[in-house]
Structure formats: C-alpha cells, structure tokens
PDB file of C-alpha atoms in Angstrom:
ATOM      1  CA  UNK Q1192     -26.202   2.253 -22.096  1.00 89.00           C
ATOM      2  CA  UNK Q1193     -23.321   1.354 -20.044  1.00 94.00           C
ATOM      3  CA  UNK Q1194     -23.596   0.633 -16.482  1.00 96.00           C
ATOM      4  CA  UNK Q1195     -20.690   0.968 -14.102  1.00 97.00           C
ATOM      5  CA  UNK Q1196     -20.507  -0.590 -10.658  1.00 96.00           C
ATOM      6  CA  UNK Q1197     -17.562   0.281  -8.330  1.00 96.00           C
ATOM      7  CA  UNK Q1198     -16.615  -1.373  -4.923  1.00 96.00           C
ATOM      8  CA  UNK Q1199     -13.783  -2.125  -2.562  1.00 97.00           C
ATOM      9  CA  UNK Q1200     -13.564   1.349  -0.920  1.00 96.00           C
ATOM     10  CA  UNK Q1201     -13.500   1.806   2.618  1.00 97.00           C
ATOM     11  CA  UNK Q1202     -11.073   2.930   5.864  1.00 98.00           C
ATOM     12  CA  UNK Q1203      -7.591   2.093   5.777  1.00 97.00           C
ATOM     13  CA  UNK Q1204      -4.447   3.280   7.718  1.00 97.00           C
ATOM     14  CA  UNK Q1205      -1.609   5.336   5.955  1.00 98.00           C
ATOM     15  CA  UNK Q1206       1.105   3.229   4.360  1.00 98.00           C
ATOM     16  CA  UNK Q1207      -1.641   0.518   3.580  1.00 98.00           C
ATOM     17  CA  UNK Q1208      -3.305  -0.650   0.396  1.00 98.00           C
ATOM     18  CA  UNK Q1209      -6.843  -0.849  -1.084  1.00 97.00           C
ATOM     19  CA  UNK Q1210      -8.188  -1.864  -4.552  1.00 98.00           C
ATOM     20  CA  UNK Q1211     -11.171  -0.817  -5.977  1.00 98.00           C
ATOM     21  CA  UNK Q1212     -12.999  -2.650  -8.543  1.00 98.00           C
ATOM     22  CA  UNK Q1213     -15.419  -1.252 -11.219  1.00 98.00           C
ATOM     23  CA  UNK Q1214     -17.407  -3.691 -12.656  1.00 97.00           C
ATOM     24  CA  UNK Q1215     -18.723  -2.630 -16.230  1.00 96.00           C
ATOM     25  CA  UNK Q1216     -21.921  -4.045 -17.963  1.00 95.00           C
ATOM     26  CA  UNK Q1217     -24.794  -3.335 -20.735  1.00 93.00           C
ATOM     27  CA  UNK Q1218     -23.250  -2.232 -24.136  1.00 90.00           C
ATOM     28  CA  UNK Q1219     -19.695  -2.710 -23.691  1.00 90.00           C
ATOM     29  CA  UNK Q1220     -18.918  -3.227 -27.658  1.00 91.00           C
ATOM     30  CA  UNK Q1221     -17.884   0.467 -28.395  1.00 92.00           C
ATOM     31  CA  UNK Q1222     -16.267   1.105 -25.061  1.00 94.00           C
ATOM     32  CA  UNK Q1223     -12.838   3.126 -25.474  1.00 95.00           C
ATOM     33  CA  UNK Q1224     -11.129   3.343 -22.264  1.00 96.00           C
ATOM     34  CA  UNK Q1225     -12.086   2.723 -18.310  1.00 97.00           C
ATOM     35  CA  UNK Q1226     -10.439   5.157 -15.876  1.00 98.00           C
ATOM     36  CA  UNK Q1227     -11.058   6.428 -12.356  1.00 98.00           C
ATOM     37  CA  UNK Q1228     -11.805  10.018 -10.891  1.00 98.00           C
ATOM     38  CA  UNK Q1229     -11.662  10.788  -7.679  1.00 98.00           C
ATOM     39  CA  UNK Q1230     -12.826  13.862  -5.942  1.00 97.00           C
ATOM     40  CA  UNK Q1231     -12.735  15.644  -2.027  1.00 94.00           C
ATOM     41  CA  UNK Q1232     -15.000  18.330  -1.340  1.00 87.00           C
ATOM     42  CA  UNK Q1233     -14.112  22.406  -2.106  1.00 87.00           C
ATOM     43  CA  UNK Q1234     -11.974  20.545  -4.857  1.00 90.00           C
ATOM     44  CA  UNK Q1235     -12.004  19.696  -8.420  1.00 92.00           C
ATOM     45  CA  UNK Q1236     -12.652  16.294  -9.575  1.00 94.00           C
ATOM     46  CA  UNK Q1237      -8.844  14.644 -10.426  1.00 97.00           C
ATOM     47  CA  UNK Q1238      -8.062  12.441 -12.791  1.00 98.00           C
ATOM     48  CA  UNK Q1239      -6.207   9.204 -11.915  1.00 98.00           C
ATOM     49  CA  UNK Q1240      -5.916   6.781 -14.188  1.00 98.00           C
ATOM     50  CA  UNK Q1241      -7.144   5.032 -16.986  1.00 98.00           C
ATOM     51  CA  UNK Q1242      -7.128   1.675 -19.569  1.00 97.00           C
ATOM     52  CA  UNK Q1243      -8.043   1.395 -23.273  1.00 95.00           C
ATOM     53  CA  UNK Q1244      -9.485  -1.242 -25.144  1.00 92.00           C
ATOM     54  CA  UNK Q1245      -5.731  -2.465 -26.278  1.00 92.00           C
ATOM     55  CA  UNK Q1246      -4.917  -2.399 -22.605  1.00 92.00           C
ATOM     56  CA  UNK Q1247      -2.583   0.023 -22.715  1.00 96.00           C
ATOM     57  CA  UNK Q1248      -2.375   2.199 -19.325  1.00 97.00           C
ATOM     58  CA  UNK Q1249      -1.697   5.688 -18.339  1.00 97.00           C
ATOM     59  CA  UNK Q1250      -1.610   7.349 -15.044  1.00 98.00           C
ATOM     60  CA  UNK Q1251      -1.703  10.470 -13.462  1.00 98.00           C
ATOM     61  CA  UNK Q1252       1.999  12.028 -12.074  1.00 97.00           C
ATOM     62  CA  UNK Q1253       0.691  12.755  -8.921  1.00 96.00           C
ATOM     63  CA  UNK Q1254      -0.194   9.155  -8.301  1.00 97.00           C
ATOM     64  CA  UNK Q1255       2.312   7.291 -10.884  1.00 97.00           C
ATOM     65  CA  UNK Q1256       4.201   4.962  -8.773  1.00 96.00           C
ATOM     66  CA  UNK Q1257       1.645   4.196  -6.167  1.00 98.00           C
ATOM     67  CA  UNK Q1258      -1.489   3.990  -7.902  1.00 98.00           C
ATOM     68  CA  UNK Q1259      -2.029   1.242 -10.446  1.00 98.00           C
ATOM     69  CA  UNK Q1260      -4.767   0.489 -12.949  1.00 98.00           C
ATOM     70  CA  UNK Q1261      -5.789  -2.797 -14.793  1.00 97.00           C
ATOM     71  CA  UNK Q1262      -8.466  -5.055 -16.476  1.00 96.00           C
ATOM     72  CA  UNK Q1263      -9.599  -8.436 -15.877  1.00 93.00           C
ATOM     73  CA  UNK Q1264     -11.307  -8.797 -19.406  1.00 86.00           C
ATOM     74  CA  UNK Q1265     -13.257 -11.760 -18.730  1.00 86.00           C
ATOM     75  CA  UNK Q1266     -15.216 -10.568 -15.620  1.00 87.00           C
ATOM     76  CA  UNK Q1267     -15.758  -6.741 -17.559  1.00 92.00           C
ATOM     77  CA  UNK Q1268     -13.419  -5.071 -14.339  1.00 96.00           C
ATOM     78  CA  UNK Q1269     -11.209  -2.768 -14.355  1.00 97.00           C
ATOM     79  CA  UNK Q1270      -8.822  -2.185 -10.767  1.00 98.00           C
ATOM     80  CA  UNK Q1271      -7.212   0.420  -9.424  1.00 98.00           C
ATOM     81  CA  UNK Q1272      -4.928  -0.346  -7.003  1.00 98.00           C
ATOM     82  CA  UNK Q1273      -3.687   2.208  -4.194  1.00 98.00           C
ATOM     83  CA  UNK Q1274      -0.565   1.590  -2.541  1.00 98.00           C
ATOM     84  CA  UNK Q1275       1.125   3.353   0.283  1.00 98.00           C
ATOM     85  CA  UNK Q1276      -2.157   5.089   0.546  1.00 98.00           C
ATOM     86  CA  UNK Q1277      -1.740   8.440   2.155  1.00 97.00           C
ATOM     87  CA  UNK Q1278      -4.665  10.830   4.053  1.00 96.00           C
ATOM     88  CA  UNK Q1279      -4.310  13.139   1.063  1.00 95.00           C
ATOM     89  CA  UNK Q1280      -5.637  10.191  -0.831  1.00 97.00           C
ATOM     90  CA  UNK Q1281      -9.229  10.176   1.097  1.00 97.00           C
ATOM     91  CA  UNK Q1282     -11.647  10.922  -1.675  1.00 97.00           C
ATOM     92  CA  UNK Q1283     -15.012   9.237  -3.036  1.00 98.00           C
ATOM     93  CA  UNK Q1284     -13.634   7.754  -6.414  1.00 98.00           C
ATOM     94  CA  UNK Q1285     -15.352   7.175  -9.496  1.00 98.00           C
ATOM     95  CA  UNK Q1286     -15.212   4.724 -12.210  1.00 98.00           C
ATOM     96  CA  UNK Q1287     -16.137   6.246 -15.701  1.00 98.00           C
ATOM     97  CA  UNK Q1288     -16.324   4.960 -19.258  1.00 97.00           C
ATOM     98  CA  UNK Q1289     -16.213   6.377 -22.601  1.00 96.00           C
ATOM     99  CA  UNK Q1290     -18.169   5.228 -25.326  1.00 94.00           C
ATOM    100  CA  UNK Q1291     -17.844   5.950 -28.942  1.00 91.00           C
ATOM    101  CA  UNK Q1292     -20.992   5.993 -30.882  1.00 87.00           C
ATOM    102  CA  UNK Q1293     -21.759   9.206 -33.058  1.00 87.00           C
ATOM    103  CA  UNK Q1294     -20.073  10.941 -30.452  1.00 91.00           C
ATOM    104  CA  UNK Q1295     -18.461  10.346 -27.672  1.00 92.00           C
ATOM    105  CA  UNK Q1296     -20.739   9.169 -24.150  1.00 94.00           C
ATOM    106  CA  UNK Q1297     -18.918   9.461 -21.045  1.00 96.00           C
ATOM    107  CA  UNK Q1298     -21.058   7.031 -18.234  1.00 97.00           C
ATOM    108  CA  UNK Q1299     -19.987   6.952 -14.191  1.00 97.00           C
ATOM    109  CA  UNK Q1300     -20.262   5.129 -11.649  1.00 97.00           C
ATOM    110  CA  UNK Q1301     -21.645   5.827  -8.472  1.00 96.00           C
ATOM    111  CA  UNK Q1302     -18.178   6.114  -6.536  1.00 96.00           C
ATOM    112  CA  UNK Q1303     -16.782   4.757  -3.538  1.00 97.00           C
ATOM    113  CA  UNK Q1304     -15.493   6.393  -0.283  1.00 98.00           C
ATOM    114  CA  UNK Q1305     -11.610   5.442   0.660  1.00 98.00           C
ATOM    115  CA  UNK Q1306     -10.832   6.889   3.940  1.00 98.00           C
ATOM    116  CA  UNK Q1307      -7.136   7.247   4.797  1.00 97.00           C
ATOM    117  CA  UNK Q1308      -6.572   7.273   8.763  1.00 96.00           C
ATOM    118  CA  UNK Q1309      -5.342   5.959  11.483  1.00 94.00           C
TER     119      UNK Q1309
END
C-alpha cells in the first residue's frame, strides 16, 4: 500500500502563487510516477502534471508555463507549484501514484482545496 498525503492548498488572490506538497509513504519501492489531478464540480477530473522515478517531468498544455512539478527525494514529496494562479484554477487537487506490481495500482490522495479570489 501506498499512502499519499497532500497539503498547502488554500485561498489566494489571482496573479499569486501556491505550492502544494504530497507527501508519499508505505511501499514506495515499485512506485512509477507521482502526478497531480485536479477537479471542479459538473467537470471532469484534469490532469496536470506528473514525475517519474528518473525525475523526468511532463505537464499538461493548459498549465505548461505556470504550473510546475518536482520531487524532493529525500523527504518522499513531490510539489506542484502554481504560479500566476488564475480563478479558473480553483479546484480540489489530488496527488496520485502509480505502482507497478503485477499490474498497475493507481493510489490518491485525499486532495486539497485552492481557492483563487480576490
């Protein structure tokens, strides 16, 4: 089992920035990649971003530029930083991580609210 801790979320005022940890723990060994979700209601949960176990980083178009993920190996984190944050960008956003074992186990966290407004 993996378990999958996120924090940092909260209110913050357009144009600002935010970064959200997600702090990963229990059978890491197998882990492939970290990434973050993040999903409004009446919508579709997006994909962001994510970071693989050679640290090697993609991110979504709609947030390349403004959004960026990394790792901080040691401490088991990965970040996602939001810059220029924009109300469009108020979601509850989720931490996952896939696992490869006989087949492939997705785990989440619980999320975190980011409110954009002033």
């Amino acid at each position: 089992q993996v378990q999958l801790v996120e924090s940092g979320g909260g209110l913050v005022q357009p144009g600002g920035s935010l970064r959200l940890s997600c702090a990963a723990s229990g059978r890491l060994l197998n882990i492939i990649d970290i990434g973050w979700h993040r999903q409004t209601p009446g919508k579709e949960r997006e994909w962001l971003a994510l970071i693989n176990r050679d640290g090697n980083s993609n991110v979504a178009d709609s947030v390349k530029g403004r959004f960026i993920i990394s790792r901080d190996g040691a401490r088991n984190t990965v970040y996602l930083q939001l810059n220029d944050v924009k109300p469009e960008d108020t979601a509850v956003y989720y931490c996952y991580a896939r696992e490869s074992m006989l087949r492939i186990n997705t785990y989440w966290g619980q999320g975190t609210q980011v409110t954009v407004s002033s």
